[in-house]
Short mmCIF file of N, CA and C in Angstrom, two decimals:
data_model
loop_
_atom_site.label_atom_id
_atom_site.label_comp_id
_atom_site.label_asym_id
_atom_site.label_seq_id
_atom_site.Cartn_x
_atom_site.Cartn_y
_atom_site.Cartn_z
N UNK A 1 1.24 -1.51 0.03
CA UNK A 1 0.06 -0.09 -0.44
C UNK A 1 0.95 1.13 -0.18
N UNK A 2 0.93 2.72 -0.80
CA UNK A 2 1.49 3.39 -0.78
C UNK A 2 1.40 3.92 0.21
N UNK A 3 2.29 4.61 0.16
CA UNK A 3 2.20 5.07 1.94
C UNK A 3 0.88 6.66 2.83
N UNK A 4 0.93 7.67 1.56
CA UNK A 4 0.47 8.97 1.54
C UNK A 4 -1.69 7.84 2.21
N UNK A 5 -1.71 6.86 1.17
CA UNK A 5 -2.77 5.86 1.02
C UNK A 5 -3.15 5.39 2.34
N UNK A 6 -1.47 5.17 3.08
CA UNK A 6 -2.09 4.15 4.21
C UNK A 6 -2.51 5.06 5.34
N UNK A 7 -1.47 6.37 5.47
CA UNK A 7 -1.85 7.27 6.12
C UNK A 7 -3.14 8.48 6.30
N UNK A 8 -4.36 8.41 5.06
CA UNK A 8 -5.45 8.25 5.20
C UNK A 8 -6.28 7.78 5.61
N UNK A 9 -5.94 6.44 5.03
CA UNK A 9 -7.10 5.37 6.29
C UNK A 9 -7.26 5.54 7.40
N UNK A 10 -5.54 5.46 7.49
CA UNK A 10 -5.45 4.64 9.22
C UNK A 10 -6.09 6.24 10.35
N UNK A 11 -6.27 6.92 9.16
CA UNK A 11 -6.82 8.61 9.86
C UNK A 11 -5.39 9.72 11.01
N UNK A 12 -4.44 8.10 10.55
CA UNK A 12 -2.95 9.20 11.17
C UNK A 12 -3.13 11.21 10.54
N UNK A 13 -3.25 11.47 9.50
CA UNK A 13 -3.24 12.47 9.22
C UNK A 13 -4.58 12.58 7.69
N UNK A 14 -5.25 13.45 8.47
CA UNK A 14 -6.82 13.49 7.88
C UNK A 14 -6.85 13.74 6.62
N UNK A 15 -6.58 13.80 5.95
CA UNK A 15 -6.14 13.88 3.71
C UNK A 15 -5.22 13.63 3.46
N UNK A 16 -5.47 13.33 1.91
CA UNK A 16 -4.09 12.53 1.69
C UNK A 16 -3.56 14.03 0.75
N UNK A 17 -3.78 14.61 -0.34
CA UNK A 17 -2.95 15.47 -0.03
C UNK A 17 -1.85 15.98 0.76
N UNK A 18 -2.57 15.97 1.47
CA UNK A 18 -2.12 16.93 2.59
C UNK A 18 -0.51 15.71 3.51
N UNK A 19 -0.90 14.29 3.63
CA UNK A 19 -0.15 13.48 4.19
C UNK A 19 0.63 12.77 2.84
N UNK A 20 0.39 13.48 1.11
CA UNK A 20 1.42 13.13 -0.32
C UNK A 20 2.72 14.72 0.20
N UNK A 21 2.23 15.90 0.87
CA UNK A 21 2.62 16.66 0.95
C UNK A 21 4.03 16.27 1.85
N UNK A 22 4.05 16.34 3.29
CA UNK A 22 4.08 16.28 4.30
C UNK A 22 5.48 14.32 3.72
N UNK A 23 4.76 14.31 3.17
CA UNK A 23 5.98 12.60 2.68
C UNK A 23 6.96 13.27 2.00
N UNK A 24 6.23 14.01 1.36
CA UNK A 24 7.43 14.39 -0.45
C UNK A 24 8.58 16.03 0.51
N UNK A 25 7.58 16.72 1.55
CA UNK A 25 9.06 17.06 2.29
C UNK A 25 10.33 16.39 3.00
N UNK A 26 10.14 15.37 3.07
CA UNK A 26 10.76 14.39 3.60
C UNK A 26 10.71 14.47 5.23
N UNK A 27 9.77 14.65 6.51
CA UNK A 27 8.96 14.71 7.64
C UNK A 27 8.61 13.49 7.21
N UNK A 28 8.75 11.93 6.69
CA UNK A 28 7.67 10.70 6.73
C UNK A 28 9.60 9.91 6.63
N UNK A 29 9.78 8.94 7.50
CA UNK A 29 10.75 7.47 7.39
C UNK A 29 10.29 6.57 7.62
N UNK A 30 11.06 5.77 7.07
CA UNK A 30 10.00 4.11 7.16
C UNK A 30 11.22 2.91 7.42
N UNK A 31 11.25 2.77 9.04
CA UNK A 31 12.60 1.57 8.89
C UNK A 31 13.56 2.67 9.01
N UNK A 32 13.44 4.02 8.83
CA UNK A 32 14.91 4.75 9.04
C UNK A 32 15.01 4.79 8.18
N UNK A 33 14.05 5.00 6.77
CA UNK A 33 14.86 5.52 5.91
C UNK A 33 13.82 6.67 5.20
N UNK A 34 14.69 7.34 4.70
CA UNK A 34 13.15 8.44 3.99
C UNK A 34 11.97 7.66 2.92
N UNK A 35 10.78 8.33 2.98
CA UNK A 35 10.01 7.91 2.24
C UNK A 35 9.89 8.66 1.40
N UNK A 36 8.91 8.88 0.23
CA UNK A 36 8.14 9.69 -0.44
C UNK A 36 6.24 8.48 -0.66
N UNK A 37 5.84 9.41 -0.86
CA UNK A 37 4.15 9.30 -0.60
C UNK A 37 4.38 7.88 -2.05
N UNK A 38 5.30 7.77 -2.43
CA UNK A 38 4.71 6.88 -3.21
C UNK A 38 5.67 4.79 -2.54
N UNK A 39 6.44 5.55 -1.44
CA UNK A 39 6.64 4.35 -0.70
C UNK A 39 5.89 3.51 -0.84
N UNK A 40 6.64 2.40 -0.60
CA UNK A 40 4.91 1.32 -0.02
C UNK A 40 5.16 0.78 1.45
N UNK A 41 4.09 0.61 1.59
CA UNK A 41 4.20 0.18 3.87
C UNK A 41 3.73 -1.08 3.23
N UNK A 42 4.49 -2.03 3.74
CA UNK A 42 4.18 -3.54 4.78
C UNK A 42 3.81 -3.32 6.02
N UNK A 43 2.79 -4.18 7.06
CA UNK A 43 3.28 -4.72 8.60
C UNK A 43 4.64 -4.95 8.67
N UNK A 44 4.47 -4.53 10.27
CA UNK A 44 5.64 -4.45 10.55
C UNK A 44 6.82 -3.47 10.73
N UNK A 45 6.35 -3.00 9.82
CA UNK A 45 7.09 -1.22 9.01
C UNK A 45 6.84 -0.07 10.33
N UNK A 46 7.76 0.31 10.43
CA UNK A 46 7.81 1.30 11.34
C UNK A 46 7.57 2.10 10.79
N UNK A 47 7.73 3.53 11.24
CA UNK A 47 7.14 4.69 9.89
C UNK A 47 6.99 5.91 12.21
N UNK A 48 8.13 6.79 11.24
CA UNK A 48 8.18 8.57 12.48
C UNK A 48 7.81 9.42 11.32
N UNK A 49 6.79 9.43 11.72
CA UNK A 49 6.19 11.20 11.37
C UNK A 49 6.38 12.67 12.25
N UNK A 50 7.39 13.01 11.64
CA UNK A 50 6.94 14.80 12.03
C UNK A 50 6.37 15.44 11.32
N UNK A 51 5.30 16.35 12.14
CA UNK A 51 4.54 17.18 11.83
C UNK A 51 3.79 18.09 12.95
N UNK A 52 4.06 19.04 11.92
CA UNK A 52 3.59 20.57 13.24
C UNK A 52 4.68 20.34 14.15
N UNK A 53 4.85 20.16 15.57
CA UNK A 53 5.54 20.52 16.62
C UNK A 53 5.91 19.10 17.08
N UNK A 54 5.53 17.83 16.41
CA UNK A 54 5.04 16.59 16.92
C UNK A 54 5.94 15.70 15.85
N UNK A 55 6.77 14.32 16.64
CA UNK A 55 7.50 13.61 16.47
C UNK A 55 6.22 12.34 16.91
N UNK A 56 6.10 11.74 15.87
CA UNK A 56 5.33 10.48 16.20
C UNK A 56 5.76 9.30 15.73
N UNK A 57 6.60 8.25 16.28
CA UNK A 57 6.67 7.18 15.78
C UNK A 57 5.93 5.72 16.21
N UNK A 58 5.24 5.10 15.07
CA UNK A 58 3.93 4.51 15.37
C UNK A 58 4.82 2.56 14.04
N UNK A 59 4.18 1.19 14.71
CA UNK A 59 3.98 0.25 14.19
C UNK A 59 3.42 0.03 13.74
N UNK A 60 3.18 -0.76 11.85
CA UNK A 60 1.77 -0.49 11.45
C UNK A 60 1.76 -2.60 11.73
N UNK A 61 0.82 -2.28 11.56
CA UNK A 61 0.16 -3.50 12.28
C UNK A 61 -0.70 -4.58 11.44
N UNK A 62 -1.46 -3.32 10.61
CA UNK A 62 -2.43 -4.04 8.89
C UNK A 62 -2.86 -3.76 8.32
N UNK A 63 -3.05 -3.50 6.97
CA UNK A 63 -3.39 -2.78 5.64
C UNK A 63 -4.26 -3.49 5.57
N UNK A 64 -5.70 -2.09 5.26
CA UNK A 64 -6.46 -2.14 5.00
C UNK A 64 -7.54 -1.23 3.54
N UNK A 65 -7.82 -1.41 2.67
CA UNK A 65 -7.95 -0.75 1.56
C UNK A 65 -9.20 0.22 2.35
N UNK A 66 -9.92 0.39 2.76
CA UNK A 66 -10.91 1.58 3.39
C UNK A 66 -11.47 0.44 4.85
N UNK A 67 -11.47 2.00 5.59
CA UNK A 67 -12.05 1.68 7.81
C UNK A 67 -12.83 2.52 7.75
N UNK A 68 -13.20 2.17 8.54
CA UNK A 68 -14.47 2.64 9.78
C UNK A 68 -13.72 3.84 10.19
N UNK A 69 -14.33 4.88 10.98
CA UNK A 69 -13.65 5.98 11.76
C UNK A 69 -12.90 4.95 13.29
N UNK A 70 -14.00 3.86 13.78
CA UNK A 70 -13.71 3.63 15.15
C UNK A 70 -11.70 2.28 14.61
N UNK A 71 -12.23 1.40 13.33
CA UNK A 71 -10.91 0.59 13.20
C UNK A 71 -9.95 0.63 12.96
N UNK A 72 -9.79 2.05 12.86
CA UNK A 72 -8.59 2.82 11.71
C UNK A 72 -7.27 2.84 12.73
N UNK A 73 -7.76 3.14 14.49
CA UNK A 73 -6.56 2.89 15.09
C UNK A 73 -5.81 1.35 15.37
N UNK A 74 -7.13 0.88 14.67
CA UNK A 74 -6.38 -0.48 14.66
C UNK A 74 -4.71 -1.56 13.75
N UNK A 75 -4.81 -0.20 12.13
CA UNK A 75 -3.82 -0.03 11.37
C UNK A 75 -3.01 -0.21 12.62
N UNK A 76 -2.23 0.75 13.54
CA UNK A 76 -1.15 0.92 13.59
C UNK A 76 -1.07 1.06 15.38
N UNK A 77 -0.10 0.55 16.17
CA UNK A 77 0.63 0.68 17.41
C UNK A 77 1.26 2.27 17.31
N UNK A 78 0.95 2.87 18.53
CA UNK A 78 1.55 3.92 18.37
C UNK A 78 3.11 4.21 19.49
N UNK A 79 4.36 3.71 18.94
CA UNK A 79 5.55 3.23 19.64
C UNK A 79 6.12 4.64 20.82
N UNK A 80 5.99 5.80 20.26
CA UNK A 80 6.29 7.03 21.19
C UNK A 80 6.24 8.09 20.69
N UNK A 81 5.30 9.12 20.76
CA UNK A 81 4.78 10.66 21.06
C UNK A 81 5.52 11.65 21.40
N UNK A 82 6.11 12.45 20.98
CA UNK A 82 6.74 13.90 21.36
C UNK A 82 7.03 14.59 20.80
N UNK A 83 6.64 16.07 21.88
CA UNK A 83 6.25 17.40 21.27
C UNK A 83 7.69 18.23 20.99
N UNK A 84 8.43 19.09 19.81
CA UNK A 84 9.57 18.72 19.30
C UNK A 84 9.64 20.53 19.48
N UNK A 85 10.80 20.86 20.78
CA UNK A 85 10.66 22.22 20.84
C UNK A 85 11.35 23.60 19.98
N UNK A 86 10.28 24.62 19.57
CA UNK A 86 10.40 25.25 18.43
C UNK A 86 11.76 26.09 18.51
#
C-alpha cells in the first residue's frame, strides 16, 4: 500500500493530499529511510512522522483499503509521541 494512502486510511493524517505533501517534504521515514508518498508500506514497518511540532513513531499492524473511523486505530500501534521545541 502507498504511504500516503495508508496515512489517510489509518487517519494518522486526515487528507491524502496533506499526507503526500508531508511525505514529499522528507518528514516521514520508514524503518529509518526517508520515504516518498509513493513508498510501499508493509505490516511490521516502523514509521516516524514529523508534523507540526510533534514527532510520532508508529508500527504498522495491518493494511486495509478502507476502514471505519472506529477501526482505523487498529491499523497501527503508537510506539512514541513527543513534542518538539521550536
